[in-house]
mmCIF file of C-alpha atoms and ligand atoms in Angstrom:
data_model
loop_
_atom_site.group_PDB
_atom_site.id
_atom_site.type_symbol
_atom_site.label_atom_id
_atom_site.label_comp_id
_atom_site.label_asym_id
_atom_site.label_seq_id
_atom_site.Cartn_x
_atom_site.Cartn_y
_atom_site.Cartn_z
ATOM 1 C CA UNK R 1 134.920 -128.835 110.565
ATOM 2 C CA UNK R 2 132.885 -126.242 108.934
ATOM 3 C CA UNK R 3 129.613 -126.462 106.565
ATOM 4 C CA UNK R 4 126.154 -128.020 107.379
ATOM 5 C CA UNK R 5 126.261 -131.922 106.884
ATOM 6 C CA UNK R 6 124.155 -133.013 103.791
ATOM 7 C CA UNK R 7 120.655 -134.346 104.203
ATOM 8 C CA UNK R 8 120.806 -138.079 104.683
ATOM 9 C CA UNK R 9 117.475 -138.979 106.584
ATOM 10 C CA UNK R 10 115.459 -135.670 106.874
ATOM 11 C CA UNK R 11 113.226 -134.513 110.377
ATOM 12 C CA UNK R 12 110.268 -135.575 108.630
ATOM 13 C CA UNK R 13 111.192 -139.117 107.904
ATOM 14 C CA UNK R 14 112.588 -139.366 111.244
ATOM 15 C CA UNK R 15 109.537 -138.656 112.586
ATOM 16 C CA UNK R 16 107.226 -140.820 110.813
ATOM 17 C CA UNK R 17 109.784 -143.596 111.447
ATOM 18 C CA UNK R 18 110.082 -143.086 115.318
ATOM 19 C CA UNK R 19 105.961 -143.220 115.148
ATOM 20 C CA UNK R 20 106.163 -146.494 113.543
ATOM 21 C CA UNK R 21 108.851 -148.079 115.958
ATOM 22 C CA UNK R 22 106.794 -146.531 118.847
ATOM 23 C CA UNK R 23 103.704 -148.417 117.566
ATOM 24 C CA UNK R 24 105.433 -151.921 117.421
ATOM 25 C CA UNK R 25 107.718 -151.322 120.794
ATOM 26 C CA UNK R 26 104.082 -150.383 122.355
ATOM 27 C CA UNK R 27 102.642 -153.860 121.001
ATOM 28 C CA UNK R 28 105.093 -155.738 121.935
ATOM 29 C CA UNK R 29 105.401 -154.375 125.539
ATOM 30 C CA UNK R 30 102.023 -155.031 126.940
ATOM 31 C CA UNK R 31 103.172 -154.647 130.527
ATOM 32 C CA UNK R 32 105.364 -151.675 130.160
ATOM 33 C CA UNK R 33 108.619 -150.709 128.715
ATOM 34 C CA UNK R 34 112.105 -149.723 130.661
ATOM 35 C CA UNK R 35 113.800 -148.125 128.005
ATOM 36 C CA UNK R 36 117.915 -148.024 128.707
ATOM 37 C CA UNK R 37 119.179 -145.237 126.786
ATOM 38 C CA UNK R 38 123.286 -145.378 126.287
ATOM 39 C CA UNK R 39 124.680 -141.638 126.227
ATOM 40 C CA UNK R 40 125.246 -139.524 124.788
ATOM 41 C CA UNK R 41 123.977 -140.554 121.104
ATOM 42 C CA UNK R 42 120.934 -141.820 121.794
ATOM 43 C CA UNK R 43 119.321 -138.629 123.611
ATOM 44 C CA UNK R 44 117.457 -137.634 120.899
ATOM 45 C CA UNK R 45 116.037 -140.621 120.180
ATOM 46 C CA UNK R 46 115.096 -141.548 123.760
ATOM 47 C CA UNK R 47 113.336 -138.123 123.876
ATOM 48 C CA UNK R 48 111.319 -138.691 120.882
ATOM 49 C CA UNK R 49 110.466 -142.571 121.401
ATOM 50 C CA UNK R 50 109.712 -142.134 124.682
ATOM 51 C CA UNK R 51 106.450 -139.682 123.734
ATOM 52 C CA UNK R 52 105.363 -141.339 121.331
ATOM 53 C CA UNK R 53 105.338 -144.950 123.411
ATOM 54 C CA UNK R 54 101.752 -145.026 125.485
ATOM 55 C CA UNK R 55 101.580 -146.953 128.312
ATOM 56 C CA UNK R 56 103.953 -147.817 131.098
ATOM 57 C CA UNK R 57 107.021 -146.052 130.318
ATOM 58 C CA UNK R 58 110.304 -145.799 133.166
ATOM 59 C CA UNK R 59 113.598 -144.666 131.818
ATOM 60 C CA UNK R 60 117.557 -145.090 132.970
ATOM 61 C CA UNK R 61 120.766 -144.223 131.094
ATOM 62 C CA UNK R 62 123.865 -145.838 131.196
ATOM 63 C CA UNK R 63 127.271 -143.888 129.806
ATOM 64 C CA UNK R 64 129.890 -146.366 127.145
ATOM 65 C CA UNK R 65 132.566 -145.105 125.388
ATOM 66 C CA UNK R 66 133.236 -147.345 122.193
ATOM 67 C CA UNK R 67 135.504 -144.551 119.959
ATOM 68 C CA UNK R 68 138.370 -142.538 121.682
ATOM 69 C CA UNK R 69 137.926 -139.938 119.073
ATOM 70 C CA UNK R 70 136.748 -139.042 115.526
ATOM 71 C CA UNK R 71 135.348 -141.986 113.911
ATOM 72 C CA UNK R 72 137.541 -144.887 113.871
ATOM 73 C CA UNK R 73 136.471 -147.622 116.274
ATOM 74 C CA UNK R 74 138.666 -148.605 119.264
ATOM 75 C CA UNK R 75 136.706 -152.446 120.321
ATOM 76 C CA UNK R 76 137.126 -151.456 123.464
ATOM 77 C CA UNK R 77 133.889 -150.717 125.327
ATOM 78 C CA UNK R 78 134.641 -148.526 128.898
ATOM 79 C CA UNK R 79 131.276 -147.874 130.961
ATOM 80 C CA UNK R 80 131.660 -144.228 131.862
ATOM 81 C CA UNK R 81 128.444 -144.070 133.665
ATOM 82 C CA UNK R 82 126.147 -146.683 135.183
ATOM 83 C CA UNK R 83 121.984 -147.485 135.529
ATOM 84 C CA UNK R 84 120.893 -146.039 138.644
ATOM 85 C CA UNK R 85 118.429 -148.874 139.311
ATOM 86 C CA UNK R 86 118.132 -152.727 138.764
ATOM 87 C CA UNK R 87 116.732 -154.144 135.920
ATOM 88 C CA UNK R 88 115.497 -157.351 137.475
ATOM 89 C CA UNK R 89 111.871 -158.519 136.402
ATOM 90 C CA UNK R 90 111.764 -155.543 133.943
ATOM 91 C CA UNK R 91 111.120 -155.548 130.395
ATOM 92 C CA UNK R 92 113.744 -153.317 129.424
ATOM 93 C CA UNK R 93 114.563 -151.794 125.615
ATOM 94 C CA UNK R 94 117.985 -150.702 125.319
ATOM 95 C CA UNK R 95 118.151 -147.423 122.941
ATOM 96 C CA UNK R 96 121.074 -147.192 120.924
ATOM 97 C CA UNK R 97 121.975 -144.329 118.262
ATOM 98 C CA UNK R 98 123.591 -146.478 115.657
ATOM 99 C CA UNK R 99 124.740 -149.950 115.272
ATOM 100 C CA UNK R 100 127.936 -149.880 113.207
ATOM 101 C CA UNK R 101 130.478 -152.839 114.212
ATOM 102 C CA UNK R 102 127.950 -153.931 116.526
ATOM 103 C CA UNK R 103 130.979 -154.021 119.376
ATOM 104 C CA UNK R 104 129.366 -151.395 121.877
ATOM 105 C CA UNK R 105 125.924 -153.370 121.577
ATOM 106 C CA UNK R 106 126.953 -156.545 122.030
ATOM 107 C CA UNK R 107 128.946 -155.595 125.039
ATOM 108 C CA UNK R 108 125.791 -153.875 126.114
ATOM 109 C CA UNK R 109 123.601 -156.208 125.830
ATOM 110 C CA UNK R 110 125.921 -159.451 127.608
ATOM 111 C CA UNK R 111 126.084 -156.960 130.802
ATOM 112 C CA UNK R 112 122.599 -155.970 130.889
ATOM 113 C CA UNK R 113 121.385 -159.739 130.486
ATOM 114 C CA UNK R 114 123.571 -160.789 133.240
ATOM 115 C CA UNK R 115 121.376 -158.231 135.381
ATOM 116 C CA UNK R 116 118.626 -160.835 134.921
ATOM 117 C CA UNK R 117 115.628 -158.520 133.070
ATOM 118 C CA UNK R 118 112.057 -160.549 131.849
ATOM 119 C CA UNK R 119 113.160 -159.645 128.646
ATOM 120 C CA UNK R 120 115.669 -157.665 126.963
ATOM 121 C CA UNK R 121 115.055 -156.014 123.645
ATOM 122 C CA UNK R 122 117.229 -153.167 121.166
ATOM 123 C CA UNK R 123 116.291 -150.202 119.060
ATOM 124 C CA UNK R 124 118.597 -148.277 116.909
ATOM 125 C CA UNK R 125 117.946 -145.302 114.743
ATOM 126 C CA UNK R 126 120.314 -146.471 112.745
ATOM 127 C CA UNK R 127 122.356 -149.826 110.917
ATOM 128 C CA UNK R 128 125.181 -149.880 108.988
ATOM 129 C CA UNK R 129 125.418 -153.660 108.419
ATOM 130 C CA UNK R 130 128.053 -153.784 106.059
ATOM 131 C CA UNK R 131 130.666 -152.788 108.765
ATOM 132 C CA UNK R 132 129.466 -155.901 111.041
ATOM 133 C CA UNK R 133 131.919 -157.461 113.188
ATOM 134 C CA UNK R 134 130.164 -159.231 115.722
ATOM 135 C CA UNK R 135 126.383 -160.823 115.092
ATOM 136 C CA UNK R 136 124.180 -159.084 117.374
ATOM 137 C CA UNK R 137 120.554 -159.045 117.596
ATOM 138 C CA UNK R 138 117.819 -155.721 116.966
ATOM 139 C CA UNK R 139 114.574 -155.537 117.373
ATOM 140 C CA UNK R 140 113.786 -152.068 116.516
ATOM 141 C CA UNK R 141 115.771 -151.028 113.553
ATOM 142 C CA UNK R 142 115.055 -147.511 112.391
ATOM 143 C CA UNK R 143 116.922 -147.024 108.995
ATOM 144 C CA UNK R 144 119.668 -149.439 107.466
ATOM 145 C CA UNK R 145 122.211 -147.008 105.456
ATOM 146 C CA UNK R 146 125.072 -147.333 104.026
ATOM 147 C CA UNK R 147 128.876 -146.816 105.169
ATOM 148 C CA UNK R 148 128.985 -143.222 105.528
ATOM 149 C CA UNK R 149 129.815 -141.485 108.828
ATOM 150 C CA UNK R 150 126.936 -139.635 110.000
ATOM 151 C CA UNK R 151 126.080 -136.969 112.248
ATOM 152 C CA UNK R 152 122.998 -134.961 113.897
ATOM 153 C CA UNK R 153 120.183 -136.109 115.802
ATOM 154 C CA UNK R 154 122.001 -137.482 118.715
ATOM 155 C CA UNK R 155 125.187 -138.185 116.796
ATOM 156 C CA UNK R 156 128.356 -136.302 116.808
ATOM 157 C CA UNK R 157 131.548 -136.012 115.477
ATOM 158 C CA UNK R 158 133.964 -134.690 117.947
ATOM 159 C CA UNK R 159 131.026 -134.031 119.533
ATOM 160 C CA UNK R 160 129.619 -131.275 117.493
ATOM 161 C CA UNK R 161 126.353 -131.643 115.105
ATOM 162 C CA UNK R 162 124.717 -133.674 117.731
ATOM 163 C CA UNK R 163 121.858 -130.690 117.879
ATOM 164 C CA UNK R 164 120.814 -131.506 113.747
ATOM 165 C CA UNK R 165 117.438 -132.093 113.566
ATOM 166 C CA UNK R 166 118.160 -134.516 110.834
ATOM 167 C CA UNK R 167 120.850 -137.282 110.098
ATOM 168 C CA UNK R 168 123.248 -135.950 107.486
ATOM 169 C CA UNK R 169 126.681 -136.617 105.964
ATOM 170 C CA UNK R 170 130.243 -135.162 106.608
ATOM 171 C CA UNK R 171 133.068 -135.857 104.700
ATOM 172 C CA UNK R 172 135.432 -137.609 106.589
HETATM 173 P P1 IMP H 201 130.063 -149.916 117.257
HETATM 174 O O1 IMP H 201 130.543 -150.464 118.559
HETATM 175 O O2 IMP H 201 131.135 -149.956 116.213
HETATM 176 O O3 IMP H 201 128.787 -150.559 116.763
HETATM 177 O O4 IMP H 201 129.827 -148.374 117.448
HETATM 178 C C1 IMP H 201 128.753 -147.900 118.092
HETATM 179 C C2 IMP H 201 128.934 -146.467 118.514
HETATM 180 O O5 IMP H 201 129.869 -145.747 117.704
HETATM 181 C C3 IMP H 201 127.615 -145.759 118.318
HETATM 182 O O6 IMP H 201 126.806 -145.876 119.455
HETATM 183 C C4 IMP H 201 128.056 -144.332 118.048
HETATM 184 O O7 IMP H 201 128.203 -143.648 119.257
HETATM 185 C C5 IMP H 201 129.389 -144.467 117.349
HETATM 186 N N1 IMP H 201 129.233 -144.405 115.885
HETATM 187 C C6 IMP H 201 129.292 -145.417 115.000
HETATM 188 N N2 IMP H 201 129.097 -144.994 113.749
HETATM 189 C C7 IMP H 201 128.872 -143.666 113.834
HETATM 190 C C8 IMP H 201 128.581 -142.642 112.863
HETATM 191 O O8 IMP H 201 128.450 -142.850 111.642
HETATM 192 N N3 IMP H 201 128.425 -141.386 113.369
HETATM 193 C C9 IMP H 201 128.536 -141.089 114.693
HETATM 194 N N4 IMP H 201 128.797 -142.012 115.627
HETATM 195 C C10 IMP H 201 128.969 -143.284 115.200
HETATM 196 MG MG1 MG H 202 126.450 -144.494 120.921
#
């Protein structure tokens, strides 16, 4: 892989997006927010969201690995690395990079349920609902694009590009 990815989504709109979400998530969590961030995609985000969010604010992270490698989806969700504290009685926001099947969230969001939160709520950066395969329910939704593999701000391919300030476009 060589070349800088294209400009998708630049820093800029990221930014005035994430203030936007952060504004909503903040009214909507009157009693505090436990964000659940799922590694290592969504770091960026977390890091970002979880300034600009006033209030109450506790954080986790929990490990899943969706794709073996590159960017064709396996189905199979593995949980490489688990919460370090309960979620009972917590109003908890699970912080995703990108919804793309929807496979990895819906798995997420079944186990995380089952752990028996006050309420349970998703934000991704990113949608890319044409490549749906399961009906699964956000919140937060940063930017819908289209079906192009992306990379940078959190995301990787082959886990490089993930330090991109902006979300941009290899060809794949
Ligand atoms: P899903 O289970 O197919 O929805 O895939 C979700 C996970 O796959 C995301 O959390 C990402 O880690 C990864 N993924 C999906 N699409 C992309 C992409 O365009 N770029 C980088 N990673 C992606
Ligand atoms: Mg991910």
């Amino acid at each position: 892989m060589s070349g800088r990815p294209d400009v998708l989504i630049s820093a800029d709109a990221i930014r005035a997006r994430v203030a936007e979400l952060a504004a909503e998530i903040q009214r909507d969590h009157p009693d505090g927010v436990h964000f659940v961030a799922v590694l290592k995609g969504a770091f960026m985000f977390l890091s970002d969201l979880a300034r600009a969010v006033g209030g109450d604010v506790s954080l986790d992270f929990m490990a899943v690995s969706s794709y073996a490698k590159g960017t064709t989806s396996s189905g199979e969700v593995r949980v490489l690395k688990d919460l370090d504290t309960p979620l009972d009685g917590r109003h908890v926001l699970i912080v995703e990079d990108i919804v793309d099947t929807g496979l990895t969230l819906s798995y997420l969001q079944d186990t995380l349920r089952a752990r028996g939160p006050k309420t349970l709520r998703t934000a991704c950066l990113l949608s890319k609902p044409s490549r749906r395969k399961t009906d699964v329910k956000v919140e937060y939704v940063g930017f819908t694009i289209d079906d192009h593999f992306v990379v940078g701000y959190g995301l990787d391919y082959a886990e490089q590009f993930r330090n991109l300030p902006y979300i941009g476009v290899i060809a794949t």
